[in-house]
mmCIF file of C-alpha atoms and ligand atoms in Angstrom:
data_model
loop_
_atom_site.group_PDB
_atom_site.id
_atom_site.type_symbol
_atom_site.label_atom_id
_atom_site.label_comp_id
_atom_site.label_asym_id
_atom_site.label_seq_id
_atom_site.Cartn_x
_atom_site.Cartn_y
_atom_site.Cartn_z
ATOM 1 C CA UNK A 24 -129.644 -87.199 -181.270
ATOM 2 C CA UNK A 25 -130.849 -90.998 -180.846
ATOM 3 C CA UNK A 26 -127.210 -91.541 -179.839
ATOM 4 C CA UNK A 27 -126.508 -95.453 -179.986
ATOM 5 C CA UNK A 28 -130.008 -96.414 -179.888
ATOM 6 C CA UNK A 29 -132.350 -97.070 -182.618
ATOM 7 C CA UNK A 30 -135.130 -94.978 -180.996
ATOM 8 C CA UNK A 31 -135.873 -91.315 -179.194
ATOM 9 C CA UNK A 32 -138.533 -93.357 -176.905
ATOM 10 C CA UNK A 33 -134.860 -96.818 -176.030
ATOM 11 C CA UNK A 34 -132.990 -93.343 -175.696
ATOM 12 C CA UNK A 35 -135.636 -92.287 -173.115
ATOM 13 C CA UNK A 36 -136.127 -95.142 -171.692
ATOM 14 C CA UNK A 37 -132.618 -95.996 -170.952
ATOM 15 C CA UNK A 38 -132.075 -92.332 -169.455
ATOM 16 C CA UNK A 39 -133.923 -92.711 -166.349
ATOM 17 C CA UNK A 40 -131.715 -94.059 -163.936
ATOM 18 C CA UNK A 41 -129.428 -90.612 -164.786
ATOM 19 C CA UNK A 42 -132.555 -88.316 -164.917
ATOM 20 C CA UNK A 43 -134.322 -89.876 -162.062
ATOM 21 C CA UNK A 44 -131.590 -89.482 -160.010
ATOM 22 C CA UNK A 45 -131.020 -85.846 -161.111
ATOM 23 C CA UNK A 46 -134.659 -85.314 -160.403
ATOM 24 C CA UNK A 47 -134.354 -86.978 -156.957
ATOM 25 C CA UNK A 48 -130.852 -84.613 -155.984
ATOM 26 C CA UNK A 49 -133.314 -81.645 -156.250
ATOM 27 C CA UNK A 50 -135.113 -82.894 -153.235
ATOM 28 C CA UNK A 51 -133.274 -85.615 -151.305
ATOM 29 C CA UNK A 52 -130.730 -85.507 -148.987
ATOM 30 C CA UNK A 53 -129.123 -89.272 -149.152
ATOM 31 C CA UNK A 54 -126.979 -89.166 -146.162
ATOM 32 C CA UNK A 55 -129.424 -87.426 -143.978
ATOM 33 C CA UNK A 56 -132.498 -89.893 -145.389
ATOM 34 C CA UNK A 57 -134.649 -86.560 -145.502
ATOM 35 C CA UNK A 58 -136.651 -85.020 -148.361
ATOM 36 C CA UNK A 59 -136.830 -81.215 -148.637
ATOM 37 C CA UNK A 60 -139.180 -79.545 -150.642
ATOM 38 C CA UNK A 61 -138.810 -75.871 -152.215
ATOM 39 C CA UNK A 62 -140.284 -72.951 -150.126
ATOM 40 C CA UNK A 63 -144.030 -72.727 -151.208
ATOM 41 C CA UNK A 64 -145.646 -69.230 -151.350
ATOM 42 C CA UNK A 65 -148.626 -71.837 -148.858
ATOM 43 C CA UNK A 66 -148.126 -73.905 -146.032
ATOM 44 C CA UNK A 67 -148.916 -77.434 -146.809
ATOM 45 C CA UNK A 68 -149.494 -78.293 -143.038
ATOM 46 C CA UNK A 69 -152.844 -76.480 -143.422
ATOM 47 C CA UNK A 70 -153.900 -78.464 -146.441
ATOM 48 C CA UNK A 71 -156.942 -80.111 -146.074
ATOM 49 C CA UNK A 72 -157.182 -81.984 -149.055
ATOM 50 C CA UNK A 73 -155.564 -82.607 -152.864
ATOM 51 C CA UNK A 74 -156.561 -82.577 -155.949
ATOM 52 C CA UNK A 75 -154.705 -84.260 -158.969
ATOM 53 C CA UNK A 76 -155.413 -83.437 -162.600
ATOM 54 C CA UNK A 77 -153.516 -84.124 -165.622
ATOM 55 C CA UNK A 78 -154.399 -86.463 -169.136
ATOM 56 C CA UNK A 79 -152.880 -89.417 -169.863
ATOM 57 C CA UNK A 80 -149.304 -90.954 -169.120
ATOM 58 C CA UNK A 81 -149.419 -87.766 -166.392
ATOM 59 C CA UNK A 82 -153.016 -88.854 -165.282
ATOM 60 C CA UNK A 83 -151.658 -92.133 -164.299
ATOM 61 C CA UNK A 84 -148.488 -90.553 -162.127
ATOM 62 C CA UNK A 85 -151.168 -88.095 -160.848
ATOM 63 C CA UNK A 86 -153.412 -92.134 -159.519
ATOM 64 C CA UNK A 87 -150.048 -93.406 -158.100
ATOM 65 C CA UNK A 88 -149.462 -90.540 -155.908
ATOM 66 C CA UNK A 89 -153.070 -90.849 -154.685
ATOM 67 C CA UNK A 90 -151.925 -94.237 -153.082
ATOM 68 C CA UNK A 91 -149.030 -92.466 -151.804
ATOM 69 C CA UNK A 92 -150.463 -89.360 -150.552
ATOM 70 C CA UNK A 93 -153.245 -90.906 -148.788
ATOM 71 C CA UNK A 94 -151.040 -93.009 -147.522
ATOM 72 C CA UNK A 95 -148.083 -91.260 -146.007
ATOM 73 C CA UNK A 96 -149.473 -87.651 -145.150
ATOM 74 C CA UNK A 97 -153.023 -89.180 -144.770
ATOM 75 C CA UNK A 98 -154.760 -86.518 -146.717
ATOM 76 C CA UNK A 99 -157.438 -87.216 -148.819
ATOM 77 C CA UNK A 100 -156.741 -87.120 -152.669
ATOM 78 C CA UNK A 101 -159.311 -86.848 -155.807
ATOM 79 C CA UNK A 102 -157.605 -87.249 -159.347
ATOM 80 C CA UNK A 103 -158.959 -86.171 -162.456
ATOM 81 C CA UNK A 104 -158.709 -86.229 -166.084
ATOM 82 C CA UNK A 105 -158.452 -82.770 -166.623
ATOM 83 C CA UNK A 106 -161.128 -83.090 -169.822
ATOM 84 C CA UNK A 107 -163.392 -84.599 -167.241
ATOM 85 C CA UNK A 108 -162.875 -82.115 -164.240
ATOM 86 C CA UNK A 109 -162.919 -78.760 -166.680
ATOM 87 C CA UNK A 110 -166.668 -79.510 -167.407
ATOM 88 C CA UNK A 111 -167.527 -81.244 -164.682
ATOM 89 C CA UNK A 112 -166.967 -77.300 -162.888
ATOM 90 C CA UNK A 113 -166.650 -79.258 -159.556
ATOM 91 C CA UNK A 114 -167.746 -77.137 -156.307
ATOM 92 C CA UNK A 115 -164.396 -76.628 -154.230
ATOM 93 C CA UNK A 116 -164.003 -75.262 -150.515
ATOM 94 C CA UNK A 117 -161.525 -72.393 -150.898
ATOM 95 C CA UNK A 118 -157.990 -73.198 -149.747
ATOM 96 C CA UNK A 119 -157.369 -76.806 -151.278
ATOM 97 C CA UNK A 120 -154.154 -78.150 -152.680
ATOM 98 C CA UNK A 121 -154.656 -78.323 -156.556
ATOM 99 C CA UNK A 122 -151.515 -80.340 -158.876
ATOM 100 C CA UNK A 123 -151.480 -79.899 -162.066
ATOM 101 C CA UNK A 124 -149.027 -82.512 -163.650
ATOM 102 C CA UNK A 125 -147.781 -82.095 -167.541
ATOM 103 C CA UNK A 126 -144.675 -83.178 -169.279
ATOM 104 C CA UNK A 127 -145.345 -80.318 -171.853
ATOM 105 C CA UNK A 128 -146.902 -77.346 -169.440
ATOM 106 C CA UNK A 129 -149.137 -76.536 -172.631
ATOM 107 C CA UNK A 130 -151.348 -78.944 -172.620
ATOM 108 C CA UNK A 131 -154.929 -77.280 -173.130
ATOM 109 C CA UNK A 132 -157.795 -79.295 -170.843
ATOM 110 C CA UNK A 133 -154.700 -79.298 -167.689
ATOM 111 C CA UNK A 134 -154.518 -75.886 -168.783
ATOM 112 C CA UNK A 135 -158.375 -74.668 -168.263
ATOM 113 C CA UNK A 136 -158.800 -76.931 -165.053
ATOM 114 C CA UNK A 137 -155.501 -74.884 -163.551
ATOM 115 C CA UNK A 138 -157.258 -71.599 -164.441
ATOM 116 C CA UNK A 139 -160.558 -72.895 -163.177
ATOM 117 C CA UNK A 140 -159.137 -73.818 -159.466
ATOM 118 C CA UNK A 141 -157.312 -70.313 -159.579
ATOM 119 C CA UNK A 142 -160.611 -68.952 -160.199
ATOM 120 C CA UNK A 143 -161.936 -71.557 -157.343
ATOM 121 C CA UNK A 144 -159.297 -70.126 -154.706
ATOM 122 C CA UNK A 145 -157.332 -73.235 -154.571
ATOM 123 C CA UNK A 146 -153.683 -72.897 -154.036
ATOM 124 C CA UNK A 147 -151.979 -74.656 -157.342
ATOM 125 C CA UNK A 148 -148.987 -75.983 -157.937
ATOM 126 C CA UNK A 149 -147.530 -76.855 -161.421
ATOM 127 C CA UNK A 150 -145.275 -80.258 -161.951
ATOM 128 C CA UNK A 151 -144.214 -79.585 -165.236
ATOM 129 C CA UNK A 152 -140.865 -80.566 -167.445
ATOM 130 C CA UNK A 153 -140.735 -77.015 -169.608
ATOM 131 C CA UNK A 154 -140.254 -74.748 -166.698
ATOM 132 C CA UNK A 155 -140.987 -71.351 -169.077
ATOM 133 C CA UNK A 156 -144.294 -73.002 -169.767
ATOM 134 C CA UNK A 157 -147.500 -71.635 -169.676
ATOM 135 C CA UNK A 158 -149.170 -73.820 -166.991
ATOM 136 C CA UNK A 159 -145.917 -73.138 -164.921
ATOM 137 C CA UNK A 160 -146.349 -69.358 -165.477
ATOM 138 C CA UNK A 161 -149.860 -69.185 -164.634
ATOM 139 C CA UNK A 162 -149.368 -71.432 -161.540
ATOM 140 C CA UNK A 163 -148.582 -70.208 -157.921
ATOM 141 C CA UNK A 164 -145.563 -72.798 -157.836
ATOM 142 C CA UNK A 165 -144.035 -74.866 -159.718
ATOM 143 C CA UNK A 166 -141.786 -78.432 -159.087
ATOM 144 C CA UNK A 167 -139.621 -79.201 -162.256
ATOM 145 C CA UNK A 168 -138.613 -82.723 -163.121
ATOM 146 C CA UNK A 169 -134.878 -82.988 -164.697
ATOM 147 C CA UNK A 170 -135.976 -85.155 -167.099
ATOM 148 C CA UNK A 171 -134.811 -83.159 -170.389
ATOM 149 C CA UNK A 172 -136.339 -82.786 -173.621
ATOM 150 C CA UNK A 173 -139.069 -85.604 -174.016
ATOM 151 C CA UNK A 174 -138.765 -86.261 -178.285
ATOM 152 C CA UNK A 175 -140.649 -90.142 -178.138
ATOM 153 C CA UNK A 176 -144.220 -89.408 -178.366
ATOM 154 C CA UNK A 177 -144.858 -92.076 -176.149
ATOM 155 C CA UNK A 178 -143.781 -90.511 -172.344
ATOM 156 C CA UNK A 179 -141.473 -92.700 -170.406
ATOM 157 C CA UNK A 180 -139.068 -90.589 -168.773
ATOM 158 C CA UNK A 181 -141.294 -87.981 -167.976
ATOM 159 C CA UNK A 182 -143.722 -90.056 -166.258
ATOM 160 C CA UNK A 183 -140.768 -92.011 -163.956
ATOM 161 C CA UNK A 184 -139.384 -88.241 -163.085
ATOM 162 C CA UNK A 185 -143.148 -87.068 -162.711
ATOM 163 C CA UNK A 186 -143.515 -90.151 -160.043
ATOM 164 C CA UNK A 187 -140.312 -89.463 -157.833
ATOM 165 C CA UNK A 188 -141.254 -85.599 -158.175
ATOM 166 C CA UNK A 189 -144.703 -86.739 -156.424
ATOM 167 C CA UNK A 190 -143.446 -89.169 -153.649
ATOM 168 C CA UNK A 191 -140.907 -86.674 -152.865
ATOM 169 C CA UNK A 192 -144.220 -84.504 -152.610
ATOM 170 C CA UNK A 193 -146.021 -87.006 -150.507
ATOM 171 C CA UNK A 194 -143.465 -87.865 -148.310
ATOM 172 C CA UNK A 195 -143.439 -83.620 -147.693
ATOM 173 C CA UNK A 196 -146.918 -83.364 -147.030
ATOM 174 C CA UNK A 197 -146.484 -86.121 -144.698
ATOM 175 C CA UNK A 198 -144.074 -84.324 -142.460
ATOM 176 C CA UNK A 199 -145.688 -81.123 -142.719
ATOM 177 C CA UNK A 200 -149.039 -82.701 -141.299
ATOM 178 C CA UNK A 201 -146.819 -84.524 -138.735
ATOM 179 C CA UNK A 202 -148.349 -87.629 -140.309
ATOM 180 C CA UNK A 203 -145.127 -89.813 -140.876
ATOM 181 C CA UNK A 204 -142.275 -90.552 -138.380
ATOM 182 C CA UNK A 205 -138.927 -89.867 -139.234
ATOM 183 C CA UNK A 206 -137.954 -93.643 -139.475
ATOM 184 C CA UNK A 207 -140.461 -94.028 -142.101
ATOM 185 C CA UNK A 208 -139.270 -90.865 -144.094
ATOM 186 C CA UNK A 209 -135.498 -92.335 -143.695
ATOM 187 C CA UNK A 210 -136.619 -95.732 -145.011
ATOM 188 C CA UNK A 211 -138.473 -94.374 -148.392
ATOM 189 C CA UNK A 212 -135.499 -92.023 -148.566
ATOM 190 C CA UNK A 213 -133.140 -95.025 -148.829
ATOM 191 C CA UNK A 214 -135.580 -96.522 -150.938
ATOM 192 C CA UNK A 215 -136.041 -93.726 -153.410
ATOM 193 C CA UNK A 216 -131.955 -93.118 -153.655
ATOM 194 C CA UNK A 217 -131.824 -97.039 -154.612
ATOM 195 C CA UNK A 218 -134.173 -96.669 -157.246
ATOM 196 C CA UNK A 219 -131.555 -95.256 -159.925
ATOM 197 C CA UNK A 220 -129.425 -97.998 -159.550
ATOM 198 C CA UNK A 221 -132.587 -100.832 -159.426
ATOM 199 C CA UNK A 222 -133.620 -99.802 -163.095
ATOM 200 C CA UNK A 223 -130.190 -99.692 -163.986
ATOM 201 C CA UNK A 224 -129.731 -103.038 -163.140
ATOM 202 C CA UNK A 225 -132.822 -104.084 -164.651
ATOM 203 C CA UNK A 226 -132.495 -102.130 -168.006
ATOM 204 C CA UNK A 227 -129.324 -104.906 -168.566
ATOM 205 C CA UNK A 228 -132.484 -107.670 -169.327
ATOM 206 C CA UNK A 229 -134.230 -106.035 -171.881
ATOM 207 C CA UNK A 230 -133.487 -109.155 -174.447
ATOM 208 C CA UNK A 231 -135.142 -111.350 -171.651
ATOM 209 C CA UNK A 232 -138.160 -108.117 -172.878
ATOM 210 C CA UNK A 233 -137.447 -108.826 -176.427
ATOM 211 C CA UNK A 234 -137.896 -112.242 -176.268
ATOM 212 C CA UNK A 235 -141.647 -112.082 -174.078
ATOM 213 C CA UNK A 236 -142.391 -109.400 -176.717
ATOM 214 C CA UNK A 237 -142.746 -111.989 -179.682
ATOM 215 C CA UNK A 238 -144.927 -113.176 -177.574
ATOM 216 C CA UNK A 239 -147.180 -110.787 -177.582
ATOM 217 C CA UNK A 240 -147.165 -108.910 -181.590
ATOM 218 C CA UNK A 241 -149.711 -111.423 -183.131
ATOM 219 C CA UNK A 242 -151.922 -110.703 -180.128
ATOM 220 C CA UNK A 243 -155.220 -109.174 -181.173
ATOM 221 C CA UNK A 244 -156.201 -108.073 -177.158
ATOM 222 C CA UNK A 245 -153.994 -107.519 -174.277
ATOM 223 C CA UNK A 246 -155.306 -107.182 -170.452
ATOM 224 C CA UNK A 247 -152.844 -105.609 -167.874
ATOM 225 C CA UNK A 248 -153.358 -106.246 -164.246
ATOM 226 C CA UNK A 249 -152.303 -104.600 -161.069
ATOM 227 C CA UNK A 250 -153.005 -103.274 -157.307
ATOM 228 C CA UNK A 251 -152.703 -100.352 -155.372
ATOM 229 C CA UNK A 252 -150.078 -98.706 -157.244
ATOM 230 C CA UNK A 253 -149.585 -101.541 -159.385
ATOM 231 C CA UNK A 254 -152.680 -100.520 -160.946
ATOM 232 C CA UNK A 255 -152.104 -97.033 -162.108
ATOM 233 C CA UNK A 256 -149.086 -98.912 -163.565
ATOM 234 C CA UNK A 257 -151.264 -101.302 -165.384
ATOM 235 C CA UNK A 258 -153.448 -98.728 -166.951
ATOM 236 C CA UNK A 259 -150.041 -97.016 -168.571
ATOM 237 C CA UNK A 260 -148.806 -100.344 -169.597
ATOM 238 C CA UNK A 261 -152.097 -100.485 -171.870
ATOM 239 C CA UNK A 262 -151.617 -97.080 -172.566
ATOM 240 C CA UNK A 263 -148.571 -97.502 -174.229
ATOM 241 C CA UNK A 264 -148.859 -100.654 -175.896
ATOM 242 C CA UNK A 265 -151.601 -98.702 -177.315
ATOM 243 C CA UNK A 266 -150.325 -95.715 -178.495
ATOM 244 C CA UNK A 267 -147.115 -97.364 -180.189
ATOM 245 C CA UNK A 268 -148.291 -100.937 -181.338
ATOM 246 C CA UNK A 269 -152.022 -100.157 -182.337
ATOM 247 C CA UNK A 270 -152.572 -103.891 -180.428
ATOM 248 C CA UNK A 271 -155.919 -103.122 -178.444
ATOM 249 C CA UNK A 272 -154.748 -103.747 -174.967
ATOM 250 C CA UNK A 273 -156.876 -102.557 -171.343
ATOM 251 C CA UNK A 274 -155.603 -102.156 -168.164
ATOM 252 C CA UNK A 275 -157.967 -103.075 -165.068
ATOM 253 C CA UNK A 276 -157.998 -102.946 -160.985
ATOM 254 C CA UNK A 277 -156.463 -106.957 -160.544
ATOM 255 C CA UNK A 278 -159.802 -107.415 -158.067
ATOM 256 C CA UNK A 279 -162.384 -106.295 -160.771
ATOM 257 C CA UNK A 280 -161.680 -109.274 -163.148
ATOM 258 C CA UNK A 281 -164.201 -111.254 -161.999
ATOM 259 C CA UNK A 282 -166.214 -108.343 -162.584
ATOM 260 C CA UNK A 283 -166.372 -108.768 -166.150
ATOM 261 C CA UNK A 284 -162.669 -108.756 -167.918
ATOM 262 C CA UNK A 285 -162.643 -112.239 -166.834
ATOM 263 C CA UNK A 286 -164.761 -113.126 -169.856
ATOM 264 C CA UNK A 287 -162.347 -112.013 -172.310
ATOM 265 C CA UNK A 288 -159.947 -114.518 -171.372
ATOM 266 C CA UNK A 289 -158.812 -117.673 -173.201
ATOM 267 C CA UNK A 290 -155.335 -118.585 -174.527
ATOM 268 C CA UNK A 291 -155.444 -115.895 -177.366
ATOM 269 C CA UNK A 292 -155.019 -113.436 -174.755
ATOM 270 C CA UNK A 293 -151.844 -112.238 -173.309
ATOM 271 C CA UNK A 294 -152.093 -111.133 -169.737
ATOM 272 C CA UNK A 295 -149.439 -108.968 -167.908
ATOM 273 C CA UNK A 296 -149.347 -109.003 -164.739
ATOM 274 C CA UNK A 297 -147.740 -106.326 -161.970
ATOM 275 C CA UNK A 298 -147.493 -107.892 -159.116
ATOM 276 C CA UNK A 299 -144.473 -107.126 -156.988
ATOM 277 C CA UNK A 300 -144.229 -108.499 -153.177
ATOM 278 C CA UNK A 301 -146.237 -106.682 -151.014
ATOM 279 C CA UNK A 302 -149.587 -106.742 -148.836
ATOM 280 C CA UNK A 303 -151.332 -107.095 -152.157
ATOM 281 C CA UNK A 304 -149.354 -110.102 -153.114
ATOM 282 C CA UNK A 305 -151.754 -112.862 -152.263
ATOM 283 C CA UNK A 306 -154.971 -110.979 -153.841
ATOM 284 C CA UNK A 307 -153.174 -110.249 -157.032
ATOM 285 C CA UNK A 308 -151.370 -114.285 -156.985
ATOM 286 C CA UNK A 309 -154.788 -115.214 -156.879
ATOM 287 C CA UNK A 310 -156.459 -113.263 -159.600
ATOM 288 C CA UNK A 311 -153.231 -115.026 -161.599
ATOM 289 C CA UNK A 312 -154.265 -118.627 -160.673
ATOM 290 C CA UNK A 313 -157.966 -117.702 -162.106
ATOM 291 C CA UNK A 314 -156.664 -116.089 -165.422
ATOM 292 C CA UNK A 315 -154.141 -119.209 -165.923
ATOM 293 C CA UNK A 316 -157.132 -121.903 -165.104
ATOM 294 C CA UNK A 317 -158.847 -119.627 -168.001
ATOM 295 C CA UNK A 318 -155.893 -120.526 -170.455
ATOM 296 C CA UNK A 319 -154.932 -117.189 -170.009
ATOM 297 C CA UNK A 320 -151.041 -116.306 -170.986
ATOM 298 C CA UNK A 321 -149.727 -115.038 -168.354
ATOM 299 C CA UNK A 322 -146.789 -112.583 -168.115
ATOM 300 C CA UNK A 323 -145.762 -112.063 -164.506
ATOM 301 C CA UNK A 324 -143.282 -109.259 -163.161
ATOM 302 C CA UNK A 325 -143.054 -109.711 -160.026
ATOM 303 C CA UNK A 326 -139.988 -110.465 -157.959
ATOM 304 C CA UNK A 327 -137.368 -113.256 -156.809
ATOM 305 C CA UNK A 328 -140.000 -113.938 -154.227
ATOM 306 C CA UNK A 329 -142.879 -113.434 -155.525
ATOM 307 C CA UNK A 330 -142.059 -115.294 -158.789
ATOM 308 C CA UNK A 331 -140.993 -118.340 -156.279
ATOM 309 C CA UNK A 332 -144.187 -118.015 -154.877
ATOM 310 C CA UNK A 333 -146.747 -118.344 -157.706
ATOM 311 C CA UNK A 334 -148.281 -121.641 -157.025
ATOM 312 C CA UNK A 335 -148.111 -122.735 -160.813
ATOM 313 C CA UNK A 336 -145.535 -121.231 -163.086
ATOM 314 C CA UNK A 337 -146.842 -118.424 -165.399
ATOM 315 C CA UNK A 338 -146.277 -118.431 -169.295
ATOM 316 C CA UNK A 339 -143.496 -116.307 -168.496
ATOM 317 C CA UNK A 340 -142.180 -114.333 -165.666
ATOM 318 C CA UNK A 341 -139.710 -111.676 -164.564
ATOM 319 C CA UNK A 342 -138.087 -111.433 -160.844
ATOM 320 C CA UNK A 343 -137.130 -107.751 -161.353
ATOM 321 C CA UNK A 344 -134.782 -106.639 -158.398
ATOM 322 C CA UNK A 345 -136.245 -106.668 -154.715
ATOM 323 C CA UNK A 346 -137.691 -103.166 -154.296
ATOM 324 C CA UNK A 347 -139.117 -101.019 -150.768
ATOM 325 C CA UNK A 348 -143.032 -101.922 -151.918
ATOM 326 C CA UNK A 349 -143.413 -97.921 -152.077
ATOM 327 C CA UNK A 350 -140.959 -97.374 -155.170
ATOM 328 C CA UNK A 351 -142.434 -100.128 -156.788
ATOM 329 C CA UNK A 352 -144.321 -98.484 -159.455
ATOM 330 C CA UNK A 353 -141.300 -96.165 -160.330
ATOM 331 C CA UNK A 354 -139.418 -99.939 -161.510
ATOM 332 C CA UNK A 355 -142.339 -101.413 -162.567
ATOM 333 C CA UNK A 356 -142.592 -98.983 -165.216
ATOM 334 C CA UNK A 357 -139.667 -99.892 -167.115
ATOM 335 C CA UNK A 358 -140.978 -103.206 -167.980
ATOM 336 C CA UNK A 359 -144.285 -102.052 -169.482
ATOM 337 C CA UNK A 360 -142.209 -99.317 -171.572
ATOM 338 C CA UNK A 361 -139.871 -101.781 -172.832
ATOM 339 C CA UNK A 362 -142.240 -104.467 -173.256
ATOM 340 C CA UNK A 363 -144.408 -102.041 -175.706
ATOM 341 C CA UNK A 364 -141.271 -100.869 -177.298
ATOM 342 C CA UNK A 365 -140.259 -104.658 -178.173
ATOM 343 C CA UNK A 366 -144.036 -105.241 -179.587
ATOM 344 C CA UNK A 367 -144.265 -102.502 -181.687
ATOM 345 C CA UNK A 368 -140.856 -103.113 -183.366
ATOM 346 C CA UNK A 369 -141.625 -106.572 -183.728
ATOM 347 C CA UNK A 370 -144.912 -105.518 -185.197
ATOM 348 C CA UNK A 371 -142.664 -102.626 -186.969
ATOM 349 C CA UNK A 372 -144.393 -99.932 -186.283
ATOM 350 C CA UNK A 373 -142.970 -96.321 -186.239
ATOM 351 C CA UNK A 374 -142.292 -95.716 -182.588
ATOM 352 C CA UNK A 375 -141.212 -92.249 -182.102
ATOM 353 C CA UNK A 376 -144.131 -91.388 -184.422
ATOM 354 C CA UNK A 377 -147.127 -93.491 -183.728
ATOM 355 C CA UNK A 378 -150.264 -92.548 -186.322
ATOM 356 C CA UNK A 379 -152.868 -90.134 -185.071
ATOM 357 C CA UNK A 380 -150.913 -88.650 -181.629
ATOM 358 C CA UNK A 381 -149.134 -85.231 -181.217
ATOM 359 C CA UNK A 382 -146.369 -84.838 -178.853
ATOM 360 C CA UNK A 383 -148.385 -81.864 -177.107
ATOM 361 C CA UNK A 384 -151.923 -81.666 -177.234
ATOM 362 C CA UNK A 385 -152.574 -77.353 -177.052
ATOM 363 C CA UNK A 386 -156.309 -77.325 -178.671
ATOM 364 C CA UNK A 387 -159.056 -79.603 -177.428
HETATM 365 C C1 F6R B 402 -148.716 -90.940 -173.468
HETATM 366 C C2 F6R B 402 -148.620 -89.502 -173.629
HETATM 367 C C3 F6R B 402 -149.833 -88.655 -173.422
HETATM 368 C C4 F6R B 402 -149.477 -87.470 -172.516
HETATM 369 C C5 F6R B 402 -150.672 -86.510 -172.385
HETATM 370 C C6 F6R B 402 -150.400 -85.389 -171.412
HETATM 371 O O1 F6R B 402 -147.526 -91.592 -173.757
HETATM 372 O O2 F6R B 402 -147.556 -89.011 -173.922
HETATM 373 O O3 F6R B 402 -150.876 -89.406 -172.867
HETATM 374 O O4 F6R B 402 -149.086 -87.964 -171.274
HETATM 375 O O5 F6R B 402 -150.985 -85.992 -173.647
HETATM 376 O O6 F6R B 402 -149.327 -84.602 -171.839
HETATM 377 P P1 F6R B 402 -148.628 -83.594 -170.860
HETATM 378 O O7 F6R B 402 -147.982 -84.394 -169.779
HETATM 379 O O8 F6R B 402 -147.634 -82.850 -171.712
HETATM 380 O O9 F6R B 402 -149.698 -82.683 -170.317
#
């Protein structure tokens, strides 16, 4: 049941530290600061590149491991929206890496793509949450997150499980390839065993959520900004604001404002910004100074620093706890899932049942 909270998708939300840590004691070793995978039936050290494909909420985990990926085992990494990829009938030199992420293991476009890269000689590997299911069955391996029955429509702790599954994945790949030392495996180790008890800590301010969220419920159009993993996380903020509050909301690449989302922006527009401290800081800072000389209302998450930072204060703002830059999408999830949930109740909307959407999408 909902338990004490009003909602399957607060239930969810508030579950994470406990299921992302469960998820994590599958693979990480705390005291040694190492990560071991599960034996594969293929030996990643002769990958020579990655594909990602999944739809929606699992898309987006599949974008943030791209950063993280090409980052710490330096292998190249496409992701695609299965829909996209299944058509598309890319050509593909035999022996790639293909991941196939999916809360539900049923759902039908992830499904075809999977049977298309078996058919492609790829070596496939399934990140599901339903270990029985059929995209787990039909895959060469599988890597479960813990994260238990997912009831909300809208994902939340599927997608934080899916994203510690994956940069326990990357972090792998890295060591198989010899492409990370072992003092930078210890330190996202340490960081990743932290990351329980960050949201945690943060989950204690979601009235300081509430409060942004009336804010936001008479908005018509809301624009979500981010970088480098920040932006993946951006793109799922509008997703779910979406989904469960019907408010019209996109999320875009921070440095492709100017671009042309920059036009959409006077003070009738809410802006949330992910911006936690990090190379990117500076870039992303000043995308926020444009938006605010715009009128733009500006909601910043960011942290201690990089709140003390912002040259002029933002509408509102959020120091969430001081994070390794490389879990910093896993945290900065929690405040676009809470800050949706706080919207659409405000707007009073039915959350765990948003119009239109099915919990698992099995036909086209
Ligand atoms: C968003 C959401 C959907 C799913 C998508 C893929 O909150 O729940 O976008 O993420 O339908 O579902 P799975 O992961 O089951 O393949």
């Amino acid at each position: 049941g909902k338990g004490q909270h009003r909602h399957f998708m607060l239930k969810e939300i508030f579950e994470q530290p406990e299921v992302i840590g469960g998820t994590l004691n599958t693979m990480l070793n705390p005291a040694e600061r190492t990560i071991t995978l599960p034996t594969l039936p293929f030996d990643l050290a002769s990958v020579g590149r990655v594909r990602i494909i999944a739809c929606g909420t699992s898309y987006y985990a599949g974008s943030v491991a791209k950063y993280w990926i090409e980052k710490v085992a330096r292998l190249p990494v496409e992701v695609d929206i299965a829909s996209e990829f299944r058509y598309r009938e890319p050509p593909m030199e035999p022996g790639g890496l293909a991941i196939f992420i999916s809360q539900s293991g049923e759902t039908a476009d992830t499904l075809a793509a999977l049977r298309y890269c078996r058919a492609n000689h790829q070596h496939t590997l399934a990140l599901v949450n339903v270990p029985e299911s059929t995209i787990s069955r039909e895959s060469e391996a599988t890597l479960l997150t813990l994260a238990g029955p997912e009831i909300g429509v809208a994902s939340t702790k599927a997608f934080t499980t899916q994203l510690v599954v994956l940069a326990c994945l990357a972090v792998g790949l890295g060591r198989a390839r010899g492409a990370i030392t072992r003092e930078t495996e210890a330190t996202i180790c340490q960081a990743l065993a932290e990351t329980p008890a960050r949201i945690a800590e943060f989950l204690r301010r979601d009235d300081e959520i509430h409060q942004i969220a009336q804010g936001i419920a008479e908005a018509r159009d809301v624009l979500y900004l981010g970088r480098g993993t920040g932006y993946p996380i951006a793109l799922e903020g509008a997703l779910k604001l979406k989904e469960i509050s019907y408010i019209h909301a996109e999320g875009y690449a921070a440095g492709e404002l100017k671009h042309g989302p920059i036009a959409l922006i006077d003070d009738s527009v809410p802006v949330i910004v992910i911006c936690p401290t990090d190379e990117l800081y500076e870039k992303t800072a000043s995308n926020v100074q444009e938006v605010m000389a715009r009128g733009g209302r500006v909601v910043f998450f960011s942290d201690q620093e990089g709140v003390g930072r912002l040259a002029t204060p933002a509408h509102a703002a959020m120091a969430l706890p001081t994070v390794h830059p490389f879990v910093a999408p896993i945290l900065y999830a929690i405040p676009v899932q809470l800050l949706a949930y706080h919207v659409a109740i405000a707007k009073g909307t039915d959350v765990d049942q948003p119009r239109n959407l099915a919990k698992s999408v099995t036909v086209e």
